[in-house]
Amino acid sequence: MQFLPKTLLAATALAVLAAVPALAGPADDAIKARQACMKANGGAMGAMVPMIKGEKPYDAAVVTDALAKTEAACAGWAGWWGDDTQKGESAETWSKAEVWTDKAGFEAAGAAYGKAFGDLKATTDEAGFKAAFGAFGGTCKGCHEKFRRPKE
Ligand code: HEC
């Protein structure tokens, strides 16, 4: 009687495999990297918005630092949106399908952000900073409205 023990063994092996959580893979890496980039963007907003609201004095060094951190965290952007990253192996993504069905639109939203980022980074005084900030903040919303699922 070989059949039964072998089947049992196989069943046991499968049960063990099923109990092991899915390992992180390349899609997870891309998803986590783009979320880290977005978190840096959120952090930069957290540093800059109080200056816009007048809750904190304008500080060029803080702006420069916030934007430099964002730039570093987002440096790999172009490599994080492959078709194979619409779903993670185990990481959850809040990117909408439109990122991949409207690639031109997504790229345009990214380009608008890139331009506004450059304009903001080029500012050196409070008046310039305040003038450039609105357009920069608007590009977050402009992309999120179409391409990001809200977190509940
Ligand atoms: C070109 C599109 C685009 C632009 C521009 C953009 N975002 Fe995002 N953002 C996304 C997408 C897509 C996600 C969802 C990422 C995912 O989960 O895969 C996201 C997610 C986020 C998150 C949640 C990150 C997490 O931990 O899951 C924050 C915070 C965020 N964005 C802030 C910002 C801010 C602030 C700006 C502007 C300064 C900005 N984003 C500009 C597309 C964009």
XYZ file of N, CA, C and O in Angstrom, residues 12-141:
520
model
N 0.360 16.888 3.193
C 1.022 17.579 4.297
C 1.959 18.656 3.760
O 1.987 19.785 4.240
N 2.722 18.295 2.715
C 3.661 19.259 2.131
C 2.903 20.484 1.614
O 3.321 21.619 1.823
N 1.786 20.243 0.954
C 1.005 21.361 0.415
C 0.476 22.247 1.531
O 0.519 23.470 1.435
N 0.016 21.610 2.593
C -0.526 22.384 3.714
C 0.564 23.266 4.311
O 0.324 24.420 4.654
N 1.777 22.726 4.403
C 2.892 23.503 4.948
C 3.200 24.681 4.030
O 3.365 25.819 4.469
N 3.238 24.396 2.712
C 3.524 25.471 1.754
C 2.468 26.570 1.838
O 2.781 27.757 1.826
N 1.227 26.140 1.942
C 0.136 27.116 1.966
C 0.214 27.991 3.209
O -0.226 29.136 3.203
N 0.802 27.440 4.272
C 0.873 28.191 5.523
C 1.978 29.250 5.485
O 1.980 30.184 6.267
N 2.935 29.071 4.556
C 4.020 30.045 4.447
C 3.501 31.261 3.695
O 2.924 31.115 2.622
N 3.616 32.454 4.241
C 3.094 33.628 3.524
C 3.830 33.822 2.198
O 4.986 33.414 2.068
N 3.133 34.419 1.255
C 3.745 34.681 -0.046
C 5.004 35.516 0.157
O 5.014 36.458 0.945
N 6.048 35.118 -0.515
C 7.301 35.858 -0.374
C 7.235 37.151 -1.169
O 6.553 37.225 -2.173
N 7.938 38.166 -0.697
C 7.996 39.423 -1.437
C 8.669 39.158 -2.776
O 9.593 38.351 -2.858
N 8.194 39.779 -3.810
C 8.766 39.599 -5.137
C 9.015 40.937 -5.788
O 8.906 41.972 -5.127
N 9.325 40.921 -7.082
C 9.647 42.176 -7.785
C 8.509 43.195 -7.799
O 8.774 44.395 -7.716
N 7.264 42.727 -7.888
C 6.158 43.701 -7.889
C 6.058 44.371 -6.522
O 5.863 45.582 -6.428
N 6.241 43.584 -5.469
C 6.222 44.154 -4.115
C 7.292 45.228 -3.968
O 7.051 46.281 -3.371
N 8.475 44.931 -4.486
C 9.584 45.893 -4.361
C 9.215 47.215 -5.029
O 9.448 48.292 -4.480
N 8.633 47.130 -6.232
C 8.262 48.343 -6.967
C 7.162 49.094 -6.212
O 7.210 50.317 -6.069
N 6.184 48.349 -5.712
C 5.065 48.982 -4.989
C 5.574 49.677 -3.731
O 5.232 50.825 -3.445
N 6.443 48.989 -2.997
C 6.956 49.590 -1.761
C 7.820 50.808 -2.062
O 7.789 51.802 -1.329
N 8.582 50.740 -3.135
C 9.448 51.869 -3.495
C 8.605 53.077 -3.892
O 8.877 54.208 -3.471
N 7.548 52.845 -4.683
C 6.751 54.020 -5.091
C 5.966 54.582 -3.916
O 5.762 55.795 -3.813
N 5.570 53.714 -2.992
C 4.877 54.223 -1.800
C 5.839 55.011 -0.908
O 5.447 56.013 -0.298
N 7.095 54.568 -0.851
C 8.092 55.311 -0.055
C 8.336 56.682 -0.682
O 8.486 57.691 0.022
N 8.349 56.719 -2.008
C 8.494 58.001 -2.725
C 7.319 58.904 -2.377
O 7.483 60.096 -2.068
N 6.121 58.335 -2.376
C 4.924 59.129 -2.066
C 4.916 59.583 -0.609
O 4.475 60.686 -0.293
N 5.425 58.721 0.270
C 5.508 59.121 1.685
C 6.453 60.303 1.834
O 6.210 61.213 2.632
N 7.537 60.293 1.059
C 8.481 61.419 1.102
C 7.791 62.684 0.610
O 7.987 63.774 1.153
N 6.942 62.534 -0.425
C 6.167 63.683 -0.904
C 5.258 64.207 0.199
O 5.135 65.418 0.404
N 4.637 63.270 0.913
C 3.770 63.665 2.025
C 4.572 64.379 3.110
O 4.125 65.383 3.672
N 5.770 63.872 3.359
C 6.639 64.488 4.353
C 7.041 65.897 3.943
O 7.083 66.824 4.772
N 7.308 66.070 2.660
C 7.695 67.391 2.156
C 6.532 68.367 2.321
O 6.719 69.524 2.724
N 5.321 67.876 2.042
C 4.150 68.742 2.226
C 4.023 69.128 3.698
O 3.719 70.276 4.029
N 4.264 68.157 4.564
C 4.176 68.410 6.000
C 5.163 69.474 6.455
O 4.892 70.229 7.394
N 6.306 69.542 5.782
C 7.307 70.549 6.133
C 6.960 71.918 5.544
O 7.245 72.959 6.143
N 6.327 71.902 4.367
C 6.114 73.168 3.649
C 4.769 73.845 3.923
O 4.696 75.073 3.950
N 3.723 73.046 4.115
C 2.385 73.632 4.285
C 2.324 74.629 5.452
O 1.738 75.710 5.311
N 2.940 74.317 6.609
C 2.892 75.305 7.705
C 3.516 76.655 7.330
O 3.093 77.691 7.849
N 4.474 76.643 6.408
C 5.068 77.916 5.958
C 4.088 78.670 5.063
O 4.019 79.899 5.089
N 3.340 77.905 4.270
C 2.340 78.527 3.401
C 1.220 79.136 4.251
O 0.742 80.235 3.992
N 0.846 78.418 5.287
C -0.239 78.883 6.156
C 0.201 79.970 7.123
O -0.626 80.519 7.855
N 1.493 80.222 7.186
C 1.982 81.235 8.113
C 2.111 80.728 9.544
O 2.302 81.508 10.477
N 2.022 79.409 9.714
C 2.184 78.826 11.054
C 3.645 78.700 11.441
O 3.987 78.565 12.612
N 4.492 78.698 10.407
C 5.938 78.640 10.649
C 6.594 79.641 9.711
O 6.090 79.882 8.616
N 7.722 80.220 10.118
C 8.402 81.150 9.219
C 9.007 80.406 8.025
O 9.367 79.236 8.142
N 9.065 81.081 6.907
C 9.705 80.506 5.719
C 11.159 80.190 6.040
O 11.853 80.985 6.661
N 11.584 78.998 5.658
C 12.961 78.585 5.896
C 13.458 77.846 4.655
O 13.088 76.699 4.393
N 14.295 78.521 3.888
C 14.774 77.971 2.617
C 15.484 76.635 2.819
O 15.367 75.720 1.991
N 16.206 76.501 3.927
C 16.960 75.269 4.163
C 16.015 74.081 4.381
O 16.287 72.963 3.920
N 14.898 74.338 5.057
C 13.919 73.269 5.296
C 13.281 72.848 3.971
O 13.089 71.658 3.698
N 12.977 73.821 3.130
C 12.391 73.522 1.813
C 13.381 72.703 0.991
O 13.036 71.655 0.431
N 14.606 73.157 0.949
C 15.642 72.456 0.172
C 15.801 71.024 0.658
O 15.865 70.085 -0.137
N 15.832 70.852 1.962
C 16.003 69.523 2.543
C 14.816 68.616 2.224
O 14.992 67.455 1.837
N 13.610 69.148 2.351
C 12.403 68.348 2.077
C 12.384 67.903 0.617
O 12.070 66.743 0.311
N 12.741 68.817 -0.273
C 12.707 68.473 -1.699
C 13.834 67.513 -2.060
O 13.655 66.616 -2.891
N 14.978 67.661 -1.410
C 16.097 66.748 -1.688
C 15.752 65.328 -1.240
O 16.044 64.350 -1.942
N 15.084 65.208 -0.099
C 14.692 63.884 0.396
C 13.681 63.248 -0.555
O 13.727 62.053 -0.831
N 12.762 64.074 -1.035
C 11.756 63.570 -1.972
C 12.421 63.109 -3.266
O 12.131 62.026 -3.781
N 13.323 63.914 -3.749
C 14.022 63.590 -4.998
C 14.760 62.262 -4.851
O 14.716 61.412 -5.740
N 15.433 62.081 -3.722
C 16.189 60.847 -3.505
C 15.238 59.650 -3.434
O 15.491 58.603 -4.041
N 14.122 59.823 -2.714
C 13.184 58.707 -2.540
C 12.484 58.353 -3.850
O 12.024 57.230 -4.027
N 12.404 59.312 -4.779
C 11.661 59.093 -6.028
C 12.574 58.862 -7.232
O 12.084 58.761 -8.359
N 13.863 58.752 -6.975
C 14.826 58.663 -8.096
C 14.536 57.490 -9.036
O 14.751 57.577 -10.235
N 14.015 56.382 -8.505
C 13.797 55.206 -9.354
C 12.431 55.152 -10.012
O 12.057 54.134 -10.607
N 11.684 56.248 -9.936
C 10.279 56.339 -10.384
C 9.991 55.574 -11.688
O 9.051 54.784 -11.753
N 10.804 55.842 -12.709
C 10.522 55.288 -14.037
C 10.487 53.761 -14.031
O 9.828 53.150 -14.872
N 11.152 53.148 -13.085
C 11.207 51.690 -13.069
C 10.146 51.009 -12.217
O 10.174 49.789 -12.061
N 9.190 51.781 -11.678
C 8.246 51.210 -10.697
C 6.837 50.975 -11.215
O 5.924 50.680 -10.445
N 6.613 51.135 -12.515
C 5.242 51.109 -13.030
C 5.046 50.082 -14.133
O 4.148 50.223 -14.952
N 5.876 49.044 -14.155
C 5.717 48.004 -15.170
C 4.347 47.351 -15.068
O 3.702 47.388 -14.017
N 3.903 46.734 -16.176
C 2.587 46.065 -16.188
C 2.486 45.003 -15.102
O 1.397 44.708 -14.616
N 3.619 44.433 -14.732
C 3.618 43.366 -13.718
C 3.532 43.909 -12.291
O 3.669 43.168 -11.330
N 3.327 45.232 -12.151
C 3.236 45.795 -10.795
C 1.811 46.266 -10.475
O 1.598 47.007 -9.528
N 0.849 45.835 -11.303
C -0.551 46.218 -11.031
C -1.067 45.537 -9.776
O -2.033 45.980 -9.168
N -0.411 44.429 -9.441
C -0.738 43.702 -8.208
C 0.573 43.260 -7.594
O 1.496 42.881 -8.309
N 0.644 43.301 -6.266
C 1.845 42.815 -5.614
C 1.752 41.330 -5.324
O 0.677 40.747 -5.399
N 2.881 40.703 -5.031
C 2.869 39.319 -4.569
C 2.148 39.276 -3.220
O 1.347 38.405 -2.954
N 2.495 40.225 -2.359
C 1.768 40.314 -1.085
C 1.502 41.759 -0.662
O 0.648 42.003 0.173
N 2.208 42.709 -1.254
C 1.997 44.116 -0.897
C 0.711 44.620 -1.554
O 0.387 44.218 -2.670
N -0.004 45.494 -0.873
C -1.213 46.077 -1.457
C -0.848 47.384 -2.158
O -0.052 48.168 -1.653
N -1.440 47.593 -3.311
C -1.224 48.853 -4.023
C -2.530 49.618 -4.114
O -3.600 49.015 -4.244
N -2.434 50.939 -4.044
C -3.600 51.807 -4.189
C -3.590 52.496 -5.557
O -4.359 53.404 -5.791
N -2.689 52.053 -6.407
C -2.687 52.595 -7.765
C -3.901 52.041 -8.504
O -4.220 50.870 -8.385
N -4.550 52.891 -9.279
C -5.723 52.451 -10.039
C -5.282 51.822 -11.359
O -4.215 52.134 -11.887
N -6.170 51.027 -11.928
C -5.894 50.389 -13.223
C -5.575 51.434 -14.286
O -4.834 51.164 -15.238
N -6.108 52.659 -14.114
C -5.895 53.725 -15.101
C -4.407 54.045 -15.317
O -4.033 54.555 -16.369
N -3.577 53.739 -14.323
C -2.127 53.972 -14.507
C -1.654 53.216 -15.749
O -0.834 53.707 -16.515
N -2.237 52.039 -15.955
C -1.792 51.188 -17.055
C -2.698 51.268 -18.283
O -2.260 50.976 -19.380
N -3.956 51.681 -18.088
C -4.842 51.784 -19.245
C -4.744 53.173 -19.888
O -5.119 53.349 -21.031
N -4.249 54.147 -19.126
C -4.073 55.505 -19.660
C -2.633 55.938 -19.384
O -2.366 56.853 -18.621
N -1.724 55.222 -20.030
C -0.301 55.488 -19.773
C 0.093 56.914 -20.139
O 0.890 57.546 -19.445
N -0.479 57.429 -21.235
C -0.145 58.794 -21.665
C -0.611 59.797 -20.608
O 0.100 60.751 -20.282
N -1.795 59.568 -20.068
C -2.331 60.462 -19.041
C -1.490 60.422 -17.777
O -1.220 61.457 -17.158
N -1.058 59.233 -17.407
C -0.244 59.077 -16.203
C 1.117 59.754 -16.390
O 1.618 60.433 -15.500
N 1.675 59.566 -17.575
C 2.960 60.206 -17.857
C 2.840 61.724 -17.847
O 3.715 62.427 -17.351
N 1.737 62.225 -18.392
C 1.514 63.677 -18.412
C 1.386 64.207 -16.985
O 1.932 65.269 -16.654
N 0.690 63.455 -16.119
C 0.544 63.882 -14.721
C 1.902 63.873 -14.028
O 2.210 64.752 -13.220
N 2.732 62.894 -14.370
C 4.085 62.825 -13.811
C 4.957 63.961 -14.311
O 5.741 64.550 -13.557
N 4.794 64.295 -15.584
C 5.595 65.377 -16.170
C 5.197 66.722 -15.562
O 6.051 67.575 -15.288
N 3.890 66.910 -15.334
C 3.417 68.168 -14.724
C 4.013 68.306 -13.320
O 4.460 69.392 -12.915
N 4.034 67.190 -12.603
C 4.635 67.189 -11.270
C 6.129 67.534 -11.361
O 6.634 68.362 -10.607
N 6.819 66.884 -12.303
C 8.266 67.103 -12.456
C 8.587 68.565 -12.730
O 9.539 69.127 -12.167
N 7.766 69.184 -13.571
C 7.989 70.595 -13.911
C 7.743 71.472 -12.679
O 8.555 72.334 -12.340
N 6.626 71.223 -11.979
C 6.293 72.026 -10.791
C 7.342 71.823 -9.698
O 7.685 72.761 -8.972
N 7.835 70.600 -9.602
C 8.875 70.302 -8.606
C 10.122 71.131 -8.909
O 10.706 71.760 -8.018
N 10.518 71.144 -10.176
C 11.706 71.908 -10.588
C 11.533 73.397 -10.329
O 12.455 74.062 -9.843
N 10.334 73.900 -10.620
C 10.055 75.328 -10.402
C 10.146 75.670 -8.916
O 10.697 76.704 -8.533
N 9.601 74.783 -8.086
C 9.615 75.033 -6.638
C 11.048 74.962 -6.100
O 11.471 75.796 -5.287
N 11.779 73.967 -6.583
C 13.161 73.766 -6.130
C 14.048 74.958 -6.502
O 15.021 75.271 -5.804
N 13.703 75.619 -7.599
C 14.521 76.737 -8.083
C 14.290 78.016 -7.276
O 15.020 78.990 -7.420
N 13.259 78.015 -6.420
C 12.971 79.248 -5.680
C 13.988 79.459 -4.564
O 14.518 78.488 -3.997
N 14.257 80.725 -4.271
C 15.277 81.040 -3.269
C 14.764 82.003 -2.201
O 15.476 82.288 -1.240
N 13.549 82.528 -2.392
C 13.020 83.429 -1.362
C 11.540 83.135 -1.121
O 10.926 82.344 -1.848
N 11.003 83.760 -0.091
C 9.646 83.453 0.338
C 8.603 83.753 -0.739
O 7.699 82.938 -0.969
N 8.752 84.883 -1.403
C 7.769 85.248 -2.430
C 7.766 84.206 -3.543
O 6.706 83.754 -4.008
N 8.942 83.807 -3.967
C 9.055 82.811 -5.037
C 8.481 81.470 -4.591
O 7.750 80.803 -5.335
N 8.813 81.096 -3.376
C 8.324 79.837 -2.811
C 6.800 79.813 -2.788
O 6.167 78.857 -3.251
N 6.223 80.880 -2.291
C 4.760 80.933 -2.186
C 4.101 80.946 -3.561
O 3.043 80.361 -3.753
N 4.750 81.601 -4.508
C 4.179 81.665 -5.855
C 4.217 80.300 -6.537
O 3.310 79.945 -7.290
N 5.263 79.527 -6.258
C 5.429 78.236 -6.957
C 4.705 77.091 -6.256
O 4.431 76.049 -6.865
N 4.388 77.276 -4.989
C 3.862 76.161 -4.210
C 2.500 75.649 -4.687
O 2.256 74.443 -4.730
N 1.618 76.567 -5.032
C 0.262 76.179 -5.415
C 0.248 75.207 -6.580
O -0.452 74.187 -6.554
N 1.035 75.505 -7.590
C 1.078 74.637 -8.765
C 1.619 73.261 -8.389
O 1.119 72.228 -8.845
N 2.613 73.259 -7.513
C 3.195 71.986 -7.078
C 2.134 71.134 -6.363
O 1.909 69.976 -6.724
N 1.478 71.731 -5.378
C 0.434 70.997 -4.647
C -0.678 70.524 -5.573
O -1.229 69.437 -5.394
N -0.982 71.330 -6.570
C -2.041 70.964 -7.504
C -1.722 69.710 -8.306
O -2.629 68.967 -8.691
N -0.437 69.450 -8.518
C -0.092 68.260 -9.313
C -0.301 66.971 -8.520
O -0.485 65.916 -9.115
N -0.267 67.037 -7.196
C -0.560 65.842 -6.382
C -2.015 65.453 -6.643
O -2.327 64.325 -6.995
N -2.891 66.433 -6.443
C -4.317 66.220 -6.602
C -4.631 65.788 -8.032
O -5.414 64.875 -8.261
